Amino acid sequence: MSAPGGDFWNSLPSGGAPAPGPGNPAPAEQPRASRRGPIIAGLAVLAAVALIAVLAVSGVADRVLAGRAVAAEAPATTSVAAPPPPPAITAEGLPALLSGPEQVGDIIVATGMKVRQVYDKPDDIDAGTTYNPLECASALYSGMPPALSDTGFQAAYQTSMEQTGLEAGLSADQGVFLYPTAADAQRALDGYLALWQRCAGTMTVSWGGPTLTVDVVAPARTDDGISTLDNSGREAAFAVNRAIAVKGPVLVDCQVIGTTPQSTAAELARQILARIPA
């Protein structure tokens, strides 16, 4: 630190100031530098440091600019992005939900399965076929109008497969019906199950010839929420195993037909449900 008084005193030669004389008049008396300046400046620095420490501890400020405390910027917040929504199910995506012939064959234990027909709506009741009661056509077969036509579905896709070759005897149908919302699909399922309950007992069907009496067993429910129904003919070797379920906005409707009782329709439905986004 320079001596009080500034550069004037530093310009004097070493050994002190010369004695005043004729050729060396006494220098004018210089004002003495105040010693309070360094003290005040030091106190100000100490006060600023203390203020910064207090503010830093309190979280109000963490820096000083030009002698004044500046509030610290708020820490950046880190937000966790929400997981993306499941892919939307569209009418175009319905065919991919169903099992192909080989998969169906593996499930129902049948070789030579081939697609016989594809539908984009409920199946029609064939001309000359009579069901009594009429609504029980939807208890006997999958994808029939009584249980589905007025339920508000937006799109549908169904396949009908049959076994070919020497071991022919089994057939399997799969259907998916897309609704505007999951609640709409659930209402459709509830109505479907109510129809099954009403049809439990006996019904008759005629394909233009002799009338077949069908025993309709009351619906059951699997542990994973698939409703099943069994039908068997009295006058002919004829059995239909049914399964229906809902996942999201999709109602699944399946059947397996054979000459002996079947139990694999629920597995057909289960495979479809596994392909529907959660």
Short mmCIF file of C-alpha atoms in Angstrom, two decimals:
data_model
loop_
_atom_site.label_atom_id
_atom_site.label_comp_id
_atom_site.label_asym_id
_atom_site.label_seq_id
_atom_site.Cartn_x
_atom_site.Cartn_y
_atom_site.Cartn_z
CA MET A 1 0.00 0.00 0.00
CA SER A 2 1.40 3.50 -0.84
CA ALA A 3 2.13 5.95 1.94
CA PRO A 4 -0.61 8.36 2.96
CA GLY A 5 -0.46 11.49 0.88
CA GLY A 6 -0.14 9.88 -2.52
CA ASP A 7 2.71 10.16 -5.07
CA PHE A 8 4.09 13.41 -3.75
CA TRP A 9 5.85 11.74 -0.88
CA ASN A 10 7.09 8.93 -3.03
CA SER A 11 8.82 11.42 -5.35
CA LEU A 12 11.16 12.69 -2.64
CA PRO A 13 14.72 11.36 -2.65
CA SER A 14 15.64 8.91 0.02
CA GLY A 15 17.01 10.51 3.18
CA GLY A 16 14.02 12.76 3.76
CA ALA A 17 13.01 16.22 2.66
CA PRO A 18 15.82 18.92 2.20
CA ALA A 19 16.02 21.66 4.72
CA PRO A 20 14.36 24.84 3.59
CA GLY A 21 16.71 27.53 2.43
CA PRO A 22 17.04 30.43 0.06
CA GLY A 23 17.14 28.21 -2.99
CA ASN A 24 14.89 25.77 -1.52
CA PRO A 25 11.84 27.37 -0.11
CA ALA A 26 9.82 25.33 2.28
CA PRO A 27 7.18 23.36 0.45
CA ALA A 28 3.63 24.30 0.97
CA GLU A 29 2.02 22.24 3.64
CA GLN A 30 0.12 19.35 2.03
CA PRO A 31 -3.12 18.24 3.47
CA ARG A 32 -2.78 15.03 5.43
CA ALA A 33 -4.59 12.09 4.04
CA SER A 34 -7.34 10.95 6.32
CA ARG A 35 -6.74 7.56 7.94
CA ARG A 36 -10.46 7.06 8.14
CA GLY A 37 -10.62 6.33 4.39
CA PRO A 38 -8.85 2.95 4.51
CA ILE A 39 -10.68 2.07 7.71
CA ILE A 40 -14.09 2.93 6.27
CA ALA A 41 -13.24 1.10 3.03
CA GLY A 42 -12.14 -1.93 5.02
CA LEU A 43 -15.29 -1.86 7.08
CA ALA A 44 -17.37 -1.59 3.92
CA VAL A 45 -15.63 -4.64 2.45
CA LEU A 46 -16.18 -6.57 5.65
CA ALA A 47 -19.82 -5.53 5.73
CA ALA A 48 -20.28 -6.58 2.10
CA VAL A 49 -18.65 -9.94 2.76
CA ALA A 50 -20.86 -10.47 5.79
CA LEU A 51 -23.94 -9.49 3.82
CA ILE A 52 -23.07 -11.91 1.05
CA ALA A 53 -22.57 -14.70 3.58
CA VAL A 54 -25.93 -14.01 5.22
CA LEU A 55 -27.70 -13.83 1.90
CA ALA A 56 -25.99 -16.97 0.62
CA VAL A 57 -27.03 -18.90 3.74
CA SER A 58 -30.59 -17.62 3.47
CA GLY A 59 -30.71 -18.45 -0.23
CA VAL A 60 -31.62 -14.88 -1.19
CA ALA A 61 -28.49 -14.08 -3.13
CA ASP A 62 -25.29 -15.75 -4.16
CA ARG A 63 -23.35 -12.95 -5.82
CA VAL A 64 -22.63 -9.24 -5.57
CA LEU A 65 -22.42 -6.89 -8.48
CA ALA A 66 -21.01 -3.37 -8.05
CA GLY A 67 -21.33 -3.51 -4.31
CA ARG A 68 -24.94 -4.63 -4.14
CA ALA A 69 -26.44 -8.04 -3.57
CA VAL A 70 -28.19 -9.61 -6.51
CA ALA A 71 -30.85 -12.23 -5.93
CA ALA A 72 -29.85 -15.67 -7.07
CA GLU A 73 -31.67 -17.06 -10.04
CA ALA A 74 -34.17 -19.76 -9.23
CA PRO A 75 -32.71 -23.23 -9.81
CA ALA A 76 -33.84 -24.88 -12.99
CA THR A 77 -36.59 -27.40 -12.37
CA THR A 78 -36.39 -30.85 -13.88
CA SER A 79 -39.70 -32.27 -15.05
CA VAL A 80 -40.26 -35.95 -15.74
CA ALA A 81 -41.92 -36.49 -19.08
CA ALA A 82 -45.17 -38.43 -18.94
CA PRO A 83 -45.07 -41.80 -20.68
CA PRO A 84 -46.44 -41.72 -24.20
CA PRO A 85 -50.06 -42.80 -24.56
CA PRO A 86 -50.69 -46.25 -25.95
CA PRO A 87 -51.06 -46.41 -29.70
CA ALA A 88 -54.56 -45.54 -30.84
CA ILE A 89 -56.56 -48.47 -32.15
CA THR A 90 -58.00 -47.79 -35.59
CA ALA A 91 -60.24 -49.71 -37.95
CA GLU A 92 -57.20 -50.35 -40.14
CA GLY A 93 -55.42 -51.99 -37.22
CA LEU A 94 -58.16 -54.47 -36.34
CA PRO A 95 -57.03 -57.31 -38.66
CA ALA A 96 -53.63 -57.43 -36.93
CA LEU A 97 -55.34 -58.27 -33.64
CA LEU A 98 -56.57 -61.64 -34.89
CA SER A 99 -54.64 -64.89 -35.05
CA GLY A 100 -53.72 -66.39 -38.41
CA PRO A 101 -54.66 -69.89 -39.60
CA GLU A 102 -51.55 -71.58 -38.21
CA GLN A 103 -51.94 -69.90 -34.83
CA VAL A 104 -55.61 -70.82 -34.69
CA GLY A 105 -54.73 -74.40 -35.61
CA ASP A 106 -52.22 -74.58 -32.78
CA ILE A 107 -54.77 -73.21 -30.30
CA ILE A 108 -57.70 -75.44 -31.23
CA VAL A 109 -55.44 -78.40 -32.08
CA ALA A 110 -56.41 -78.72 -35.71
CA THR A 111 -54.37 -79.04 -38.89
CA GLY A 112 -55.13 -77.52 -42.27
CA MET A 113 -56.98 -74.40 -41.06
CA LYS A 114 -57.93 -72.03 -43.88
CA VAL A 115 -59.73 -68.69 -43.96
CA ARG A 116 -63.20 -69.25 -45.37
CA GLN A 117 -64.66 -65.76 -45.09
CA VAL A 118 -63.87 -62.24 -43.82
CA TYR A 119 -66.45 -59.77 -42.52
CA ASP A 120 -66.30 -56.06 -41.71
CA LYS A 121 -69.67 -56.06 -39.91
CA PRO A 122 -71.83 -58.50 -37.95
CA ASP A 123 -72.66 -61.66 -39.85
CA ASP A 124 -76.01 -61.81 -41.59
CA ILE A 125 -78.65 -64.30 -40.60
CA ASP A 126 -78.83 -66.62 -43.59
CA ALA A 127 -82.03 -66.66 -45.56
CA GLY A 128 -84.08 -69.69 -44.62
CA THR A 129 -82.45 -70.04 -41.21
CA THR A 130 -84.75 -69.68 -38.22
CA TYR A 131 -83.69 -69.13 -34.62
CA ASN A 132 -86.15 -69.33 -31.77
CA PRO A 133 -85.86 -67.06 -29.86
CA LEU A 134 -84.30 -64.87 -32.58
CA GLU A 135 -81.94 -63.04 -30.18
CA CYS A 136 -80.42 -66.37 -29.19
CA ALA A 137 -78.66 -66.52 -32.54
CA SER A 138 -76.06 -64.46 -30.62
CA ALA A 139 -75.83 -67.15 -27.97
CA LEU A 140 -75.27 -69.87 -30.51
CA TYR A 141 -72.86 -68.10 -32.88
CA SER A 142 -70.33 -65.27 -32.59
CA GLY A 143 -70.62 -61.99 -34.49
CA MET A 144 -74.39 -62.15 -35.01
CA PRO A 145 -76.63 -59.06 -35.28
CA PRO A 146 -78.92 -59.40 -32.22
CA ALA A 147 -76.11 -58.73 -29.71
CA LEU A 148 -74.10 -56.26 -31.77
CA SER A 149 -75.98 -54.31 -34.43
CA ASP A 150 -77.30 -51.47 -32.27
CA THR A 151 -74.42 -51.15 -29.82
CA GLY A 152 -72.63 -48.22 -31.51
CA PHE A 153 -69.42 -49.90 -32.67
CA GLN A 154 -67.35 -47.86 -35.15
CA ALA A 155 -65.63 -50.69 -37.00
CA ALA A 156 -65.57 -54.48 -37.07
CA TYR A 157 -63.39 -57.25 -38.42
CA GLN A 158 -64.17 -60.96 -38.34
CA THR A 159 -62.65 -64.09 -39.85
CA SER A 160 -64.19 -67.50 -40.26
CA MET A 161 -61.80 -70.44 -40.60
CA GLU A 162 -62.40 -74.11 -41.18
CA GLN A 163 -60.37 -77.25 -41.15
CA THR A 164 -59.70 -78.84 -44.53
CA GLY A 165 -58.48 -82.24 -45.60
CA LEU A 166 -59.24 -85.69 -44.29
CA GLU A 167 -59.46 -84.50 -40.68
CA ALA A 168 -61.96 -81.74 -41.44
CA GLY A 169 -64.41 -81.19 -38.62
CA LEU A 170 -63.44 -78.05 -36.67
CA SER A 171 -64.09 -74.41 -37.47
CA ALA A 172 -63.19 -71.22 -35.62
CA ASP A 173 -64.40 -67.64 -35.86
CA GLN A 174 -62.75 -64.54 -34.38
CA GLY A 175 -64.18 -61.04 -34.25
CA VAL A 176 -63.19 -57.64 -32.92
CA PHE A 177 -65.53 -54.65 -32.62
CA LEU A 178 -64.12 -51.16 -32.06
CA TYR A 179 -66.11 -48.67 -29.96
CA PRO A 180 -65.60 -44.93 -29.38
CA THR A 181 -64.55 -45.48 -25.75
CA ALA A 182 -63.78 -48.28 -23.32
CA ALA A 183 -67.02 -47.46 -21.49
CA ASP A 184 -69.00 -48.00 -24.70
CA ALA A 185 -67.32 -51.36 -25.24
CA GLN A 186 -68.08 -52.40 -21.67
CA ARG A 187 -71.76 -51.49 -22.09
CA ALA A 188 -71.88 -53.63 -25.22
CA LEU A 189 -70.34 -56.54 -23.32
CA ASP A 190 -72.81 -56.14 -20.46
CA GLY A 191 -75.70 -56.28 -22.90
CA TYR A 192 -74.19 -59.33 -24.60
CA LEU A 193 -73.89 -61.17 -21.28
CA ALA A 194 -77.47 -60.27 -20.37
CA LEU A 195 -78.60 -61.82 -23.67
CA TRP A 196 -76.64 -64.99 -22.87
CA GLN A 197 -78.34 -65.20 -19.49
CA ARG A 198 -81.76 -64.87 -21.11
CA CYS A 199 -80.96 -67.62 -23.61
CA ALA A 200 -79.69 -70.11 -21.06
CA GLY A 201 -81.76 -73.27 -21.29
CA THR A 202 -82.90 -74.39 -24.70
CA MET A 203 -83.38 -72.82 -28.12
CA THR A 204 -84.07 -74.18 -31.55
CA VAL A 205 -82.50 -73.56 -34.93
CA SER A 206 -83.57 -74.70 -38.36
CA TRP A 207 -81.53 -74.32 -41.55
CA GLY A 208 -84.52 -74.92 -43.75
CA GLY A 209 -84.87 -78.56 -42.79
CA PRO A 210 -85.29 -80.42 -39.53
CA THR A 211 -85.26 -78.35 -36.37
CA LEU A 212 -82.34 -78.80 -33.99
CA THR A 213 -82.79 -78.32 -30.29
CA VAL A 214 -79.78 -76.68 -28.65
CA ASP A 215 -78.97 -76.78 -24.97
CA VAL A 216 -77.45 -73.46 -23.90
CA VAL A 217 -75.42 -73.61 -20.71
CA ALA A 218 -75.43 -70.54 -18.47
CA PRO A 219 -72.33 -68.38 -19.07
CA ALA A 220 -69.21 -68.82 -16.96
CA ARG A 221 -66.20 -66.59 -16.39
CA THR A 222 -62.49 -67.43 -16.44
CA ASP A 223 -60.07 -66.13 -13.83
CA ASP A 224 -58.77 -63.51 -16.28
CA GLY A 225 -62.19 -62.09 -17.09
CA ILE A 226 -63.24 -63.94 -20.26
CA SER A 227 -66.90 -64.98 -20.38
CA THR A 228 -67.61 -68.36 -21.94
CA LEU A 229 -70.71 -70.22 -23.07
CA ASP A 230 -71.29 -73.78 -24.32
CA ASN A 231 -73.99 -74.97 -26.71
CA SER A 232 -74.70 -78.55 -27.73
CA GLY A 233 -77.24 -80.06 -30.12
CA ARG A 234 -79.55 -82.82 -29.03
CA GLU A 235 -80.45 -84.39 -32.33
CA ALA A 236 -77.02 -84.08 -33.95
CA ALA A 237 -73.36 -84.14 -32.98
CA PHE A 238 -72.93 -80.40 -32.79
CA ALA A 239 -71.14 -78.27 -30.19
CA VAL A 240 -70.27 -74.57 -30.09
CA ASN A 241 -67.85 -73.11 -27.56
CA ARG A 242 -68.11 -69.31 -27.18
CA ALA A 243 -65.94 -66.61 -25.57
CA ILE A 244 -66.36 -62.84 -25.28
CA ALA A 245 -64.33 -60.17 -23.49
CA VAL A 246 -63.44 -56.49 -23.57
CA LYS A 247 -60.15 -54.64 -23.39
CA GLY A 248 -60.10 -50.88 -23.80
CA PRO A 249 -62.49 -49.90 -26.61
CA VAL A 250 -62.44 -53.35 -28.24
CA LEU A 251 -64.95 -56.15 -27.76
CA VAL A 252 -63.62 -59.61 -28.65
CA ASP A 253 -66.01 -62.32 -29.86
CA CYS A 254 -64.91 -65.90 -30.64
CA GLN A 255 -66.29 -69.38 -31.25
CA VAL A 256 -65.05 -72.90 -31.95
CA ILE A 257 -67.44 -75.41 -33.55
CA GLY A 258 -66.96 -79.17 -33.63
CA THR A 259 -68.79 -82.43 -33.37
CA THR A 260 -67.70 -82.81 -29.76
CA PRO A 261 -67.58 -80.22 -26.94
CA GLN A 262 -64.73 -77.75 -27.27
CA SER A 263 -63.00 -75.51 -24.73
CA THR A 264 -60.52 -73.44 -26.72
CA ALA A 265 -62.54 -70.34 -27.62
CA ALA A 266 -61.30 -68.61 -24.46
CA GLU A 267 -57.70 -69.10 -25.58
CA LEU A 268 -58.52 -67.62 -28.99
CA ALA A 269 -59.92 -64.57 -27.21
CA ARG A 270 -56.95 -64.44 -24.81
CA GLN A 271 -54.48 -64.21 -27.67
CA ILE A 272 -56.41 -61.33 -29.22
CA LEU A 273 -56.63 -59.49 -25.91
CA ALA A 274 -52.85 -59.74 -25.52
CA ARG A 275 -52.40 -57.78 -28.76
CA ILE A 276 -54.65 -54.90 -27.71
CA PRO A 277 -52.66 -52.02 -26.16
CA ALA A 278 -53.23 -51.63 -22.43
#
